Protein backbone atom coordinates (compact mmCIF):
# COMPACT_ATOMS: atom_id res chain seq x y z
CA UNK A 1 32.25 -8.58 -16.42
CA UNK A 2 32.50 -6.03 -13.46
CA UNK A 3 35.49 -3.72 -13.24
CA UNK A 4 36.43 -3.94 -17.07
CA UNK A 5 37.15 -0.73 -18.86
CA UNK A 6 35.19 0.38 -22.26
CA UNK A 7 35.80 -1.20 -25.66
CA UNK A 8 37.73 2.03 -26.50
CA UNK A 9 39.94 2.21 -23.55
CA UNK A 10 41.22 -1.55 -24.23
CA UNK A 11 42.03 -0.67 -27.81
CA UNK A 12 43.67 2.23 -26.61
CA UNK A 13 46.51 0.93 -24.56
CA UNK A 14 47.95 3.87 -22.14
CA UNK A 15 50.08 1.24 -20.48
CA UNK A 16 51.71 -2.63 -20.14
CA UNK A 17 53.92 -3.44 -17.27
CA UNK A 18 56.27 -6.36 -17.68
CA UNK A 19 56.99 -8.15 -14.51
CA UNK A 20 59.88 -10.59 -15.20
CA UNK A 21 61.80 -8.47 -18.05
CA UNK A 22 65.12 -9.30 -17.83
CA UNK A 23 64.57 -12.29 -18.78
CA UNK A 24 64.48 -13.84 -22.61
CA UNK A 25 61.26 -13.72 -23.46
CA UNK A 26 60.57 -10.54 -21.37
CA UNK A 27 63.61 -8.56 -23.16
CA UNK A 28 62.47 -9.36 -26.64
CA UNK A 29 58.54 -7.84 -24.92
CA UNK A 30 59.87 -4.91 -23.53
CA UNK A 31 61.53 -3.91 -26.53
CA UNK A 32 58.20 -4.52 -29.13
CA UNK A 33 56.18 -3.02 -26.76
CA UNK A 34 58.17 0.50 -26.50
CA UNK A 35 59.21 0.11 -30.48
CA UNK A 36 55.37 0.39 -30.76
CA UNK A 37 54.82 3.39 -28.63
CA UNK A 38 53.77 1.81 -25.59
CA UNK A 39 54.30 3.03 -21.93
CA UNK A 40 56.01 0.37 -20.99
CA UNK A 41 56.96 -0.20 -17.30
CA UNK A 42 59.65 -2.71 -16.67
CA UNK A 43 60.33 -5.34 -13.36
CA UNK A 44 62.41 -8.03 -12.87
CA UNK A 45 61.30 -10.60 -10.34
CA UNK A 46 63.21 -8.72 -7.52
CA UNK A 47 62.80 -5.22 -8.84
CA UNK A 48 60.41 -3.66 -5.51
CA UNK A 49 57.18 -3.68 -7.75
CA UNK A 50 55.33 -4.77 -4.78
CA UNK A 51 56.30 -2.98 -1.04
CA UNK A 52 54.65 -2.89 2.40
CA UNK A 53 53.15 0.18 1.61
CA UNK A 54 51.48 -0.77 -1.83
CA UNK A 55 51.95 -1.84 -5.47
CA UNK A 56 54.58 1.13 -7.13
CA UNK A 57 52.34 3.56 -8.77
CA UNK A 58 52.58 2.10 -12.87
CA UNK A 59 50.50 -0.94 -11.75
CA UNK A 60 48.05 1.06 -10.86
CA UNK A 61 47.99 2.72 -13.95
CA UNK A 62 48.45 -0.08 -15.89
CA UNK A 63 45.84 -1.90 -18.54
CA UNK A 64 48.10 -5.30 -18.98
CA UNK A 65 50.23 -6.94 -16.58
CA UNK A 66 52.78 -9.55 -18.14
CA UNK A 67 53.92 -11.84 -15.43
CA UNK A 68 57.07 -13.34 -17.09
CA UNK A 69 58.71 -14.03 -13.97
CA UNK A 70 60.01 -17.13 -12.81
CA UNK A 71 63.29 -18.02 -10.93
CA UNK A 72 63.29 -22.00 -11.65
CA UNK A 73 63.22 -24.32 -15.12
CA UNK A 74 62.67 -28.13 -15.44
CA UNK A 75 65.90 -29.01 -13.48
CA UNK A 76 66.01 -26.05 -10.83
CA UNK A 77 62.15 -27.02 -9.96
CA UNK A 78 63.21 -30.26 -8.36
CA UNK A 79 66.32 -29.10 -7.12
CA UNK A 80 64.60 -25.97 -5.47
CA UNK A 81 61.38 -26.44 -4.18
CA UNK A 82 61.83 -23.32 -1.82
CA UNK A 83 62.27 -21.40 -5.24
CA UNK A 84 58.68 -22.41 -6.50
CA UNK A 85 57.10 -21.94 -3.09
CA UNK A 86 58.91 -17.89 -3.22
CA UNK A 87 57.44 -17.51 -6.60
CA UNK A 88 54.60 -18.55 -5.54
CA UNK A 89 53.96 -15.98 -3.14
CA UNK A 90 55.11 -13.06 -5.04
CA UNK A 91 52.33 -13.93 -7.49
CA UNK A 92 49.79 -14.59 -4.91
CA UNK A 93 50.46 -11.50 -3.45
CA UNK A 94 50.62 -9.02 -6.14
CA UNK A 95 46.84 -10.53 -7.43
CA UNK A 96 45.54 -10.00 -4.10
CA UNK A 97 46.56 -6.50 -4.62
CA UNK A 98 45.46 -6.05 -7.79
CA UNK A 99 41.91 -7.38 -6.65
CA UNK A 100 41.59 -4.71 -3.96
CA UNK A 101 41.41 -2.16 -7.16
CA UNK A 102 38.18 -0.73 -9.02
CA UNK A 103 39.39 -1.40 -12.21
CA UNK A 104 42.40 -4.18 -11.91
CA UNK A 105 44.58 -4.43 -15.36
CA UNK A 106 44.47 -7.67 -17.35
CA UNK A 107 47.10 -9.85 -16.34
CA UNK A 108 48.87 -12.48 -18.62
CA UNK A 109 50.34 -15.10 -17.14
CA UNK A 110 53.01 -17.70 -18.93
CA UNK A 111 52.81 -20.98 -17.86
CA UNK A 112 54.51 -24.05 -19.66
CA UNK A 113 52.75 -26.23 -22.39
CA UNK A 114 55.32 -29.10 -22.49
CA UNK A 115 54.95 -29.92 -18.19
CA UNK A 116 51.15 -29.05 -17.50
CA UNK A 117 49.09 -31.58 -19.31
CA UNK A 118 48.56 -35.06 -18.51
CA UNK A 119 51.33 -37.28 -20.21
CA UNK A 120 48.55 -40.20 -20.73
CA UNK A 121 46.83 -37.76 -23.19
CA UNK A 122 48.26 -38.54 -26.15
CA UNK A 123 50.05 -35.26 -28.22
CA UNK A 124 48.77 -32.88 -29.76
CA UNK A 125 47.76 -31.01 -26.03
CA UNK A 126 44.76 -28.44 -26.81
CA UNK A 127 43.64 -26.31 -23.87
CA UNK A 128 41.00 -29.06 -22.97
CA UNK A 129 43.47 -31.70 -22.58
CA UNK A 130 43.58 -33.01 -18.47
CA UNK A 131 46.28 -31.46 -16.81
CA UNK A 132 48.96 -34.01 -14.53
CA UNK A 133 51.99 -32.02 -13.56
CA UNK A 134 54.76 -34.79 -13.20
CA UNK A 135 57.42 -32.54 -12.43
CA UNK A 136 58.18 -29.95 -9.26
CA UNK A 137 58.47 -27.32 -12.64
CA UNK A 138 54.79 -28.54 -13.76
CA UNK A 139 53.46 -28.42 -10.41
CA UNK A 140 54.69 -25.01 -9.63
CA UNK A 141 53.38 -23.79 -13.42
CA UNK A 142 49.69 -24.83 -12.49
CA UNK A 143 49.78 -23.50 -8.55
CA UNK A 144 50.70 -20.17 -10.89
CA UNK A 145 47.56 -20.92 -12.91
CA UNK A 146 45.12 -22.19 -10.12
CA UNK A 147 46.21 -18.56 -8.69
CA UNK A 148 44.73 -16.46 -11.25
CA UNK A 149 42.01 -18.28 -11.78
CA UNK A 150 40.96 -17.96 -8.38
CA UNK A 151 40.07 -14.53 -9.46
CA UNK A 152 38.12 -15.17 -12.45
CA UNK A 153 35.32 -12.92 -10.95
CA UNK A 154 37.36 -9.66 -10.12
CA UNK A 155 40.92 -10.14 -12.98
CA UNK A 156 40.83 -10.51 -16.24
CA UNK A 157 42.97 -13.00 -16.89
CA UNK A 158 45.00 -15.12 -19.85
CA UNK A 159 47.24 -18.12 -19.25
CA UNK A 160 49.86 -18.92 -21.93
CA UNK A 161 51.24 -22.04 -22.46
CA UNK A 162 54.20 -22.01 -24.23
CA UNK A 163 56.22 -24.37 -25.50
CA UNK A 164 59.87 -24.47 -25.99
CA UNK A 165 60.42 -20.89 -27.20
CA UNK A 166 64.34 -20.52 -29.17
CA UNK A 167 65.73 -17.89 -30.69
CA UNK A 168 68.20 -14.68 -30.67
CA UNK A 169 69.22 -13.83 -27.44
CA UNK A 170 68.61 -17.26 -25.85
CA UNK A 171 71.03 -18.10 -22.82
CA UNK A 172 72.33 -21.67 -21.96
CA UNK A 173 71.27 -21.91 -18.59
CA UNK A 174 71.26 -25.21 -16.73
CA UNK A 175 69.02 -27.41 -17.53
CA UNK A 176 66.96 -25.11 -20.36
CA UNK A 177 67.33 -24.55 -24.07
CA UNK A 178 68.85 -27.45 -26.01
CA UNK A 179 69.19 -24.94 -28.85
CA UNK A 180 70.99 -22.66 -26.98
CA UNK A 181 73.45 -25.08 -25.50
CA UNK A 182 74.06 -26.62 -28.79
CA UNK A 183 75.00 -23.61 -30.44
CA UNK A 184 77.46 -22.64 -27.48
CA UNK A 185 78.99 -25.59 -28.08
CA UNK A 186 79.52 -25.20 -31.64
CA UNK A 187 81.04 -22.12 -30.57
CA UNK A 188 83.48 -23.80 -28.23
CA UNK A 189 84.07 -26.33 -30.23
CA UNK A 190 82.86 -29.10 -27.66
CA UNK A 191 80.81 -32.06 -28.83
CA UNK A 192 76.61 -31.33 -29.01
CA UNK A 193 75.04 -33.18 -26.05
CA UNK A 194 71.83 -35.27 -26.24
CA UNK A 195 70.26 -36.04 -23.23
CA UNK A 196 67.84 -39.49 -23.03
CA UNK A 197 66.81 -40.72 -26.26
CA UNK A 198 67.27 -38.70 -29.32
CA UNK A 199 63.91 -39.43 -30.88
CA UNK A 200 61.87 -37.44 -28.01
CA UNK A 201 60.35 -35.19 -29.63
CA UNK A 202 59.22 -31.22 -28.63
CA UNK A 203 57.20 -28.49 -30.62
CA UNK A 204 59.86 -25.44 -31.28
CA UNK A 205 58.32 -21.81 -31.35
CA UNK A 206 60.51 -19.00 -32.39
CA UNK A 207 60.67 -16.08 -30.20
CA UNK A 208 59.18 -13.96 -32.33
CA UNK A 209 56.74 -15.50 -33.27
CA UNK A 210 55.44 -15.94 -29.39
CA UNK A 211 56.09 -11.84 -28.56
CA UNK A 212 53.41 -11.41 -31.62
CA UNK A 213 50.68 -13.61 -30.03
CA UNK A 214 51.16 -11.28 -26.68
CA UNK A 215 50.95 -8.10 -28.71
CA UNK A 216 48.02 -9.28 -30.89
CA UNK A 217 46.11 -10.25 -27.20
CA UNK A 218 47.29 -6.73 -25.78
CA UNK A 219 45.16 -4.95 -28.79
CA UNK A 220 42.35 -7.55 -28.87
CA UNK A 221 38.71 -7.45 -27.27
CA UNK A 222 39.24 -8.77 -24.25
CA UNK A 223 35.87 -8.89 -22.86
CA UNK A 224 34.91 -10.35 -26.11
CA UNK A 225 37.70 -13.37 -25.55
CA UNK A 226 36.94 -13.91 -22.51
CA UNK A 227 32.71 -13.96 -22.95
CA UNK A 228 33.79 -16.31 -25.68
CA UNK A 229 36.68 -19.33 -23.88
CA UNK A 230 36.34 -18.02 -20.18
CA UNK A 231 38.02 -16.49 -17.82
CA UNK A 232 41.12 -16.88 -17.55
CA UNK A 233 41.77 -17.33 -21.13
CA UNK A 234 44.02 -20.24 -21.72
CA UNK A 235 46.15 -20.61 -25.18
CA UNK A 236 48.43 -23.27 -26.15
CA UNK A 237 51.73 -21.33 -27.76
CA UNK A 238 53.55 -23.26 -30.05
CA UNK A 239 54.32 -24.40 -34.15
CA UNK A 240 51.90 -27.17 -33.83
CA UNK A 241 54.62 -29.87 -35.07
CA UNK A 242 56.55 -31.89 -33.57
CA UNK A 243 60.44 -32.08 -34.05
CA UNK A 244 62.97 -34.88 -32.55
CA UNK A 245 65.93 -34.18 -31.20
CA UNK A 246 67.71 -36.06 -33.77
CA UNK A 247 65.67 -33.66 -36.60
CA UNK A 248 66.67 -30.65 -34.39
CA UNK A 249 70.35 -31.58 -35.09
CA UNK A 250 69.72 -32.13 -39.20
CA UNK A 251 68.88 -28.25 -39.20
CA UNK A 252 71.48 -27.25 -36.92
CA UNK A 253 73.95 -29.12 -39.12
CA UNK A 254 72.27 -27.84 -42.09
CA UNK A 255 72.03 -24.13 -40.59
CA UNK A 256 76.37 -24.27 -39.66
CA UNK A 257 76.97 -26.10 -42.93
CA UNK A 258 79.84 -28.26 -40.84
CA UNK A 259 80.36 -32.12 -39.08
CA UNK A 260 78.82 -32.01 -35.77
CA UNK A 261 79.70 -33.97 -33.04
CA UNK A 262 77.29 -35.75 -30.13
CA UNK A 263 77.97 -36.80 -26.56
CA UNK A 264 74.82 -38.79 -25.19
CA UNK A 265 74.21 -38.65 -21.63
CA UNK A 266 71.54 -40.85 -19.95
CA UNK A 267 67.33 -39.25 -19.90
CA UNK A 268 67.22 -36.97 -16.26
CA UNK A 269 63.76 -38.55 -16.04
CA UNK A 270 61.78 -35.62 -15.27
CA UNK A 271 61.07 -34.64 -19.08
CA UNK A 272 58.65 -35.86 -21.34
CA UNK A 273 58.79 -38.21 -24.21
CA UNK A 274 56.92 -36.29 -27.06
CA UNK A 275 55.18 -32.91 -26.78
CA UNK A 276 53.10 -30.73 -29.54
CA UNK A 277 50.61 -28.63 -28.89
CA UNK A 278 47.51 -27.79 -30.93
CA UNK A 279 47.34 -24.57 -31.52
CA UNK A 280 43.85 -23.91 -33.29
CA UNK A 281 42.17 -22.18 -30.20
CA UNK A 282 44.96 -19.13 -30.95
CA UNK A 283 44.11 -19.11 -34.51
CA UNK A 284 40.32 -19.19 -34.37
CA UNK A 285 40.17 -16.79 -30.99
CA UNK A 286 43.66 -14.21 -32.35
CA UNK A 287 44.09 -15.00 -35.79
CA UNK A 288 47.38 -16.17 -34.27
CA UNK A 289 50.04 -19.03 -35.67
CA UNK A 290 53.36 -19.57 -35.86
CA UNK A 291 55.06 -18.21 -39.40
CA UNK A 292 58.77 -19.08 -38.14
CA UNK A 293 60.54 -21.94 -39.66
CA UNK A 294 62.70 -23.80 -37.77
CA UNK A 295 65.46 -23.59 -40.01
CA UNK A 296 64.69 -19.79 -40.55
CA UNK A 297 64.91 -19.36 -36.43
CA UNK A 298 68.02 -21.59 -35.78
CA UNK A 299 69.41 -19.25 -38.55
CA UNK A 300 68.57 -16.37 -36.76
CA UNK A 301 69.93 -17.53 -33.71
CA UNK A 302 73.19 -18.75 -34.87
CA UNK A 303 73.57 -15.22 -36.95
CA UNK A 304 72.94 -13.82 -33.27
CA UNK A 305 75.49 -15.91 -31.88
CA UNK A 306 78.38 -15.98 -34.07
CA UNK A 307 80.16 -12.77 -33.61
CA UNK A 308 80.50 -10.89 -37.31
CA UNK A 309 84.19 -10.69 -38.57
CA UNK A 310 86.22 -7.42 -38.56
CA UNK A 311 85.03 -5.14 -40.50
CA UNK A 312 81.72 -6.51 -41.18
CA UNK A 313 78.43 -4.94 -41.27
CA UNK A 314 75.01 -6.43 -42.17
């Protein structure tokens, strides 16, 4: 593929950027990717990495590009379309950019596994599935993806579809994170709310465990992965299982080891009844899978979130 760099100099990383890193998943990045002694250049969404005069100098230095950015979720997507439509053109932009250089980094794109694929397909979603975006936040994920493949020929490029990523450090923003809300609550001591039906069920990924996938694909062949599935690369990121809402709240009760409460508040209608993705194409093309339980993770996360008592160290 024109414009990619030796087998060596992939290996080798001098450099990842990490457009969209104050956010939770792009943190957690940030901080693996320095802990392991990489240059690591950090952007949020509105942090000047593009200007009038050109892209600021690490992207042009750069091997990887994580785009992480993203200023809607399910419920912001419909309520702000002119949100999507501004993302949109960031992205657009900075590819264009990137596509003017000799030798334009890889860049890794997340997208959303639980909103892109066609809800007649039946669950488990592999990569193959159709795609039917049914939501403004679905929509606005493929546009992203459509994007970057539109440069198949010039950027290497990977698409990640995630699904509902939890964990340490989570915040409960409107209309994202069930786990994160719920365990805010319990804080609060306000009852646990379960919107639409409490046997829809979602596939659960613990941060961690989605922040190793991206490091294993920032050391991997990626002319070899991309020869192999095509350019852009596109991998399902999840646990591969499916877990109701009503399950969810077994191991959160389990996890806090005390009575939980439930207010039930009608479905908003833009999510989907069941999601799981299959996950083998990460396996079989990374050696990549999930190791987290959920218990183990919703562990983690309420450790995170209860503050320890005086005079306690762990």
């Amino acid at each position: 593929m024109p414009g990619h760099a030796s087998r060596a100099e992939r290996i080798t990383i001098r450099r990842a950027v990490v457009i969209g890193a104050g956010g939770f998943i792009g943190r957690k990045l940030s901080a693996v990717l320095n802990q392991s002694g990489i240059d690591t250049a950090c952007f949020t969404r509105k942090a000047g990495f593009i200007s009038p005069v050109g892209l600021a100098y690490c992207l042009l230095t750069a091997d990887v590009v994580f785009y992480l950015a993203s200023s809607i979720n399910p419920l912001l997507g419909e309520q702000h379309p002119e949100r999507a439509q501004a993302d949109h053109r960031l992205f657009a932009e900075l590819l264009r950019r990137l596509a003017q250089m000799p030798d334009p980094p890889a860049v890794m794109l997340t997208s959303s596994g639980g909103t892109v694929y066609d809800p007649d397909v039946r669950p488990p979603f592999s990569e193959v599935s159709s795609t039917r975006a049914t939501s403004s936040y679905g929509a606005a994920k493929l546009a992203l993806e459509e994007e970057l493949s539109a440069y198949s020929d010039t950027i290497p490029g990977i698409i990640l579809r995630l699904s509902n990523v939890y964990g340490p450090g989570q915040r409960a923003t409107a209309g994202q994170g069930v786990l994160a809300h719920w365990l805010r609550s319990l804080q609060e001591g306000r009852p646990l709310r379960i919107i639409g039906d409490s046997a829809c069920t979602r596939d659960y990924v613990y941060i961690d465990d989605v922040v190793d996938c991206m490091h294993r694909l920032l050391h991997a062949d990626r002319s070899e992965l991309l020869a192999a599935w095509g350019n852009p690369l596109v991998l399902n990121v999840g646990s591969g299982r499916s877990t109701s809402l009503a399950e969810l709240a077994d191991v959160v009760r389990t996890v806090v080891d005390r009575p939980l409460t439930f207010e039930h508040l009608p479905s908003r209608g833009l999510d989907r009844a069941h999601v799981r993705l299959d996950v083998r194409r990460a396996r079989d093309a990374i050696g990549w899978q999930a190791r987290t339980s959920l218990t183990d993770g919703v562990r983690a996360a309420w450790r995170a979130a209860v503050p320890a008592p005086a005079g306690h160290s762990s």
